[in-house]
C-alpha positions as CSV (number, residue, x, y, z in Angstrom):
1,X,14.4,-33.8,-55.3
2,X,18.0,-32.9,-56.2
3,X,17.0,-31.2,-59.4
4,X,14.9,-29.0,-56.8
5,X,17.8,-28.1,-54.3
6,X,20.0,-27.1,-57.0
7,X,17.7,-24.2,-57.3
8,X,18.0,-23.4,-53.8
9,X,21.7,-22.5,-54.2
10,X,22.6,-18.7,-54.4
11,X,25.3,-18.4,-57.4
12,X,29.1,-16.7,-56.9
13,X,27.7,-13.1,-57.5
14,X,24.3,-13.1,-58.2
15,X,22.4,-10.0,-56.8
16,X,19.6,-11.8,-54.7
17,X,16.2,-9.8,-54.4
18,X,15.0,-12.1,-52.2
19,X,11.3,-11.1,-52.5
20,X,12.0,-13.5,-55.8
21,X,13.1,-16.8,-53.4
22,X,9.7,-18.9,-52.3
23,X,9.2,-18.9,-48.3
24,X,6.9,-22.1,-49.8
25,X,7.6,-23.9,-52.6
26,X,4.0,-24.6,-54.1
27,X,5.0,-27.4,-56.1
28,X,6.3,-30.1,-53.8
29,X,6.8,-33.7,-55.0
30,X,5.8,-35.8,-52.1
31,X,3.6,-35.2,-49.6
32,X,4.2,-34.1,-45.7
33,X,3.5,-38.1,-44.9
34,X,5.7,-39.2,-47.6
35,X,8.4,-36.5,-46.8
36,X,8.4,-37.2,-42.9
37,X,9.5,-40.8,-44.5
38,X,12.0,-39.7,-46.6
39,X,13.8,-37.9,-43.8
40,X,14.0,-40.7,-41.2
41,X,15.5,-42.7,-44.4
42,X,17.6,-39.6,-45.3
43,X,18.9,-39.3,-41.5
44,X,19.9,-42.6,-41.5
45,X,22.3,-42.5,-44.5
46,X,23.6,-39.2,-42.9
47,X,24.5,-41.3,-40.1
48,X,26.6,-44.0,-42.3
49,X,28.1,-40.8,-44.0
50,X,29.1,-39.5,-40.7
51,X,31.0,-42.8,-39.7
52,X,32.7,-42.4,-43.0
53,X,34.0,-38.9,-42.2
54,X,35.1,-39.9,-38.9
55,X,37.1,-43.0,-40.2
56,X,38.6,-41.0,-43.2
57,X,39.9,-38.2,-40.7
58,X,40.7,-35.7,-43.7
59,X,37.2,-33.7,-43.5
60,X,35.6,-31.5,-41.9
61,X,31.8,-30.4,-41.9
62,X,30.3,-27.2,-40.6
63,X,26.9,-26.4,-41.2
64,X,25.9,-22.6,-40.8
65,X,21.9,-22.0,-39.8
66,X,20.3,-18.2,-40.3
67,X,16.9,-17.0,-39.9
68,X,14.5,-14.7,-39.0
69,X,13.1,-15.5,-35.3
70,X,10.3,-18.3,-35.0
71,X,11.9,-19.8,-38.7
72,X,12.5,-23.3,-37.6
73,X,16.2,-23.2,-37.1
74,X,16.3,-24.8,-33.5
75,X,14.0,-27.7,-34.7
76,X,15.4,-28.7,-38.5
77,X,19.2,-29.1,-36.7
78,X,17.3,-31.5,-33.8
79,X,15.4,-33.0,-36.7
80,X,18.0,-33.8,-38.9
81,X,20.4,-34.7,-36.1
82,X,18.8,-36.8,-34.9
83,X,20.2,-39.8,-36.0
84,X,24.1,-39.0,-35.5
85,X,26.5,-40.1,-33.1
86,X,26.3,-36.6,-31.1
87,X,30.2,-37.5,-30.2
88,X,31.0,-36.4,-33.5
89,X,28.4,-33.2,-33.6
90,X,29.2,-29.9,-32.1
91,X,26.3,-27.1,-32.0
92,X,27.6,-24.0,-31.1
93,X,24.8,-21.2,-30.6
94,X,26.0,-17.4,-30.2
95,X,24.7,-14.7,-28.6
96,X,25.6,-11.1,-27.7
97,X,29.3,-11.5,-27.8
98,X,31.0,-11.2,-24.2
99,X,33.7,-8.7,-23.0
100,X,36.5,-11.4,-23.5
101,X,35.2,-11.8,-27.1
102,X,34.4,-8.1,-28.1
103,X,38.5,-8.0,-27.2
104,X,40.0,-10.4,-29.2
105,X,38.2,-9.7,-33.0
106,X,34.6,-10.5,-34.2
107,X,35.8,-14.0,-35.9
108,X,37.7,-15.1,-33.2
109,X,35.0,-16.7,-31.3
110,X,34.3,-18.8,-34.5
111,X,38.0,-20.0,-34.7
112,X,38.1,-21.4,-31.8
113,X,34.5,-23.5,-32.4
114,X,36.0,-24.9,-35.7
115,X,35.1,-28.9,-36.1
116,X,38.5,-30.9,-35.8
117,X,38.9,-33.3,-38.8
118,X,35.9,-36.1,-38.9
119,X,33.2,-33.9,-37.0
120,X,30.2,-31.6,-37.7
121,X,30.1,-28.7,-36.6
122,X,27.0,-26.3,-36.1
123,X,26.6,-22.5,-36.1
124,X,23.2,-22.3,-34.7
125,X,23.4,-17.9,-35.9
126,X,27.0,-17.3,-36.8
127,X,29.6,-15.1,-38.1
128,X,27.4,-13.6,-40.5
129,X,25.4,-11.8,-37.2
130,X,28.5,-9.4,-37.6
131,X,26.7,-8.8,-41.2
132,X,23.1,-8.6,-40.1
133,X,22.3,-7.7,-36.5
134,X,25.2,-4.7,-36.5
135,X,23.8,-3.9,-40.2
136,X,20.7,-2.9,-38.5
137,X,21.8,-2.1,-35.5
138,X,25.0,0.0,-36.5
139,X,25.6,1.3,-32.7
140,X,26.5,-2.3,-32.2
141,X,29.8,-2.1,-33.9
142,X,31.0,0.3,-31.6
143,X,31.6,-1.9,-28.7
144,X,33.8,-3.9,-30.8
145,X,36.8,-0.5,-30.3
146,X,37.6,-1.4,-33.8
147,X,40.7,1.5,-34.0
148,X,39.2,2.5,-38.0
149,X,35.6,2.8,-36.3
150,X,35.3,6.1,-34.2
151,X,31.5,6.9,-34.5
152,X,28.5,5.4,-36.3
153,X,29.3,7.7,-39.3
154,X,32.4,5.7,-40.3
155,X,30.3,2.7,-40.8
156,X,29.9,3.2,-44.4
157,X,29.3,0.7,-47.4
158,X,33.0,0.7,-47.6
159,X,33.4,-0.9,-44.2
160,X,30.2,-3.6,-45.1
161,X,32.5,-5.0,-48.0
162,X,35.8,-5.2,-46.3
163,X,33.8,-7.2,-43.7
164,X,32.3,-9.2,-46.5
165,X,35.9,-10.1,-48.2
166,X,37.1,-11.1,-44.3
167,X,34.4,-13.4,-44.1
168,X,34.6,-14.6,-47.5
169,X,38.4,-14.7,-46.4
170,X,37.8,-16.8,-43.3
171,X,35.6,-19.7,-45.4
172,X,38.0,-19.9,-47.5
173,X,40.7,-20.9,-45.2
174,X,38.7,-23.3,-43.8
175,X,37.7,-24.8,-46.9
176,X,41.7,-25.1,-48.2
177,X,42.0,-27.0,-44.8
178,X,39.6,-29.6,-45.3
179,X,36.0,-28.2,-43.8
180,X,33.0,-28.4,-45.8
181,X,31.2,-25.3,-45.5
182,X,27.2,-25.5,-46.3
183,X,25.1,-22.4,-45.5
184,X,21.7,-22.1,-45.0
185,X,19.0,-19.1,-44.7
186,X,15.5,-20.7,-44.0
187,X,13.1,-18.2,-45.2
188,X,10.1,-17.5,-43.5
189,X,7.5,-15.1,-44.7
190,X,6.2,-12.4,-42.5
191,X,3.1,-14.2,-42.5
192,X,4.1,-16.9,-41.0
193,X,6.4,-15.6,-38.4
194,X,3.5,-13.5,-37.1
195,X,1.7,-17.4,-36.9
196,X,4.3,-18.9,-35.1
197,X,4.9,-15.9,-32.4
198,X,0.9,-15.8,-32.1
199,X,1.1,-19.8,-31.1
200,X,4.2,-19.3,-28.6
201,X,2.1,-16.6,-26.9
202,X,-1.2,-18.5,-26.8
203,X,0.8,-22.0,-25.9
204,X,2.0,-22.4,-22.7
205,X,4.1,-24.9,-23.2
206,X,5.9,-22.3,-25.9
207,X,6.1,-19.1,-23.8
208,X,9.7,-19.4,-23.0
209,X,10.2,-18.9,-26.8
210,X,8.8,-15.3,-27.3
211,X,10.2,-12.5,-26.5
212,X,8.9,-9.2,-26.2
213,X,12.6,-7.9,-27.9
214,X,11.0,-10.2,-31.1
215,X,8.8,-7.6,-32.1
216,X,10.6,-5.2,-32.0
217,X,13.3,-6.7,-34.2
218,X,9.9,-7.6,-36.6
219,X,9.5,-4.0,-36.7
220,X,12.8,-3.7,-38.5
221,X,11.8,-6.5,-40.8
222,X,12.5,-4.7,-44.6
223,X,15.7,-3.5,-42.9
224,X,17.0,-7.3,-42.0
225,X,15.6,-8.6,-45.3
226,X,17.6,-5.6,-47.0
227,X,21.1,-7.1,-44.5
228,X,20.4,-10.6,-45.4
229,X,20.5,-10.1,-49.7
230,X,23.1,-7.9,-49.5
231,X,25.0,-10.7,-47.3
232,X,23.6,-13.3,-50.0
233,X,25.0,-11.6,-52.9
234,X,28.5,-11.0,-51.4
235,X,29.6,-14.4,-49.6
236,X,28.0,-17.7,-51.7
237,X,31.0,-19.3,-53.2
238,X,31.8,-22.7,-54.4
239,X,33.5,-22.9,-51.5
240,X,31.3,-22.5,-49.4
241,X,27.6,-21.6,-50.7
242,X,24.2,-20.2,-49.2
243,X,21.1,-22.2,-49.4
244,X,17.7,-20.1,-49.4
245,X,15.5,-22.6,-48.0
246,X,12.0,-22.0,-48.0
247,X,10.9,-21.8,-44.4
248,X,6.8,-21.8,-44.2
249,X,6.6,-25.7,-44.2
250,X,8.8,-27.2,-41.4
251,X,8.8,-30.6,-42.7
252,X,9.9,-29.6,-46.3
253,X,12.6,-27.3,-44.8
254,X,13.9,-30.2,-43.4
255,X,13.9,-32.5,-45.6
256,X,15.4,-30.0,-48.1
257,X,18.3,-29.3,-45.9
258,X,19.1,-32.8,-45.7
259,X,19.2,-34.0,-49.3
260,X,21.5,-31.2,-49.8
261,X,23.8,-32.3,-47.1
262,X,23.8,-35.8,-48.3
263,X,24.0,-34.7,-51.9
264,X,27.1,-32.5,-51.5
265,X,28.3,-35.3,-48.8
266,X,28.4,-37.9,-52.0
267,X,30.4,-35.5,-54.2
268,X,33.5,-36.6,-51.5
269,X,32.9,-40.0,-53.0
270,X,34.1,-41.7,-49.8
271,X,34.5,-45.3,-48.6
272,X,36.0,-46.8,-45.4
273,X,39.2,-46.5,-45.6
274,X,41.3,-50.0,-46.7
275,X,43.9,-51.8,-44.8
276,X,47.5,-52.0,-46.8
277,X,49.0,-55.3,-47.0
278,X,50.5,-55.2,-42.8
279,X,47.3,-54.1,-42.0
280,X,45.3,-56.7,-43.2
281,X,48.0,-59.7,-42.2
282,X,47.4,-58.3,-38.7
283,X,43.7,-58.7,-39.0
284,X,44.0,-62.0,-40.1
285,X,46.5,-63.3,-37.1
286,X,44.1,-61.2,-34.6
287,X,41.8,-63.7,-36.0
288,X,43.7,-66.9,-35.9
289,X,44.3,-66.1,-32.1
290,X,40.9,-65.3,-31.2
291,X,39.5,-68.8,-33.1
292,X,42.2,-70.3,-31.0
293,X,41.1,-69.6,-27.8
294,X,39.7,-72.3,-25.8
295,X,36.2,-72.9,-25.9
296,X,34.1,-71.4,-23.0
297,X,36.6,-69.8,-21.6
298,X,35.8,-66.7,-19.8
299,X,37.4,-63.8,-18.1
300,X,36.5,-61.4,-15.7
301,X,35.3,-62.4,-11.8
302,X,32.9,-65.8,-11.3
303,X,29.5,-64.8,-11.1
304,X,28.2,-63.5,-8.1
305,X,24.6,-63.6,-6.4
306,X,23.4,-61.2,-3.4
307,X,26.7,-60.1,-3.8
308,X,28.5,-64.1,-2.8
309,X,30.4,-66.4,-4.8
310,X,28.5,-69.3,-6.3
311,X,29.0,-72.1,-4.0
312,X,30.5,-75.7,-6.2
């Protein structure tokens, strides 16, 4: 399995033509049974890996999700959650950016929903929508009063890469600063997207889910493929790389997503962190004192029933 998710990783620089990447890898090594296995197993080791961060308080983890509608985002993060202490996990979904936000900078929004040391963080869509949805939708940029922006005409591949290197610019900060950055596209095919919307109109249990607005984004669908290669090709770095995940089967998507978190988890090589020579004396007395106690002694109020005192 890791062998596989290596070749999910987009390379520093590599021009991604993304009509080359499987929406469903033909070739899998277990099957959906098996798999559905493996992720309960690989959720639970998450878990232990998330207690770890938490003790060592010198990490960070934030976990960017980006799709097409109706790819699976929503359910691999509640899948592959699951099993964590949701203390320690933040999801932070964004959608059209407010007033207060268009204000103050189109990363500023994401600065301020950074995880502090020993969490996860989740970007349920992201920073990279100021790379996608304005790519397509260009007008979109305008409300942002951007003083080098004065019509859609100054929008030009010039501005695309400067945005690119400020992104690029952001990770890296974070990364220098202790937060793991792990990026993943899930890529659905337009086949399958076409399923899915088909099943949240026909279900009504689904409805909610579909939007009339979704098809005509689909309509634009060679334009966002077009946004999301370009966006590959410019901002998956060692520091913080893109995953292209194939997206068709849910339960492989998932599972794929989590083997590469655990595997890239392992290369912190962490342990519970170890007691110096105070720490541990103080351990041991705490222990002497509580073996010392007297036997069936007990604290708190007498026990009570229908709301009296026990009568002797």
């Amino acid at each position: 399995m890791f062998e596989y998710i290596d070749s999910l990783r987009v390379n520093s620089e590599e021009k991604v033509k993304l009509s080359k990447w499987d929406t469903d890898y033909d070739h899998k090594m277990v099957t959906k049974e098996e798999g559905i296995l493996l992720l309960e197993q690989g959720v639970k080791r998450l878990s232990q890996m998330q207690d770890m961060l938490y003790a060592h308080d010198q990490y960070s983890m934030l976990l960017v999700f980006q799709a097409m509608d109706a790819a699976g985002k929503d359910s691999a993060i509640k899948h592959i959650m699951s099993g964590l202490n949701p203390q320690g996990v933040k999801v932070t979904s964004y959608k059209t950016p407010s007033s207060t936000e268009l204000d103050r900078g189109y990363l500023w929004r994401h600065y301020t929903q950074i995880p502090a040391r020993g969490e996860i963080g989740i970007f349920n869509r992201s920073h990279y929508e100021n790379v996608l949805v304005t790519k397509v939708h260009p007008e979109y940029i305008l409300a942002e009063n951007n003083p080098e922006i004065s019509s859609i005409r100054d929008i030009d591949d010039q501005f695309w890469k400067k945005r690119f290197k400020q992104i690029n610019g952001f990770e890296k900060t974070l990364h220098e600063n202790g937060t793991i950055v792990l990026k993943f596209f899930l890529h659905v095919s337009k086949a399958e997207q076409k399923k899915r919307f088909l099943e949240r109109i026909e279900d009504p249990e689904k409805n909610w889910k579909f939007s009339i607005g979704d098809l005509k984004e689909r309509a634009r669908w060679d334009d966002y493929m077009n946004a999301y290669e370009d966006m590959l090709s410019h901002c998956s770095h060692d520091h913080a790389p893109w995953f292209v995940i194939p997206a068709d089967d849910k339960w492989f998507a998932r599972l794929s997503i989590a083997a590469i978190i655990y595997k890239e988890f392992q290369k912190l090589k962490f342990s519970y962190p170890e007691l110096d020579a105070k720490g541990k004396k103080e351990l041991e007395l705490a222990k002497k004192m509580l073996l010392a106690e007297e036997p069936g002694k007990k604290g708190g109020r007498n026990k009570v029933e229908g709301g009296r005192k026990k009568k002797k």
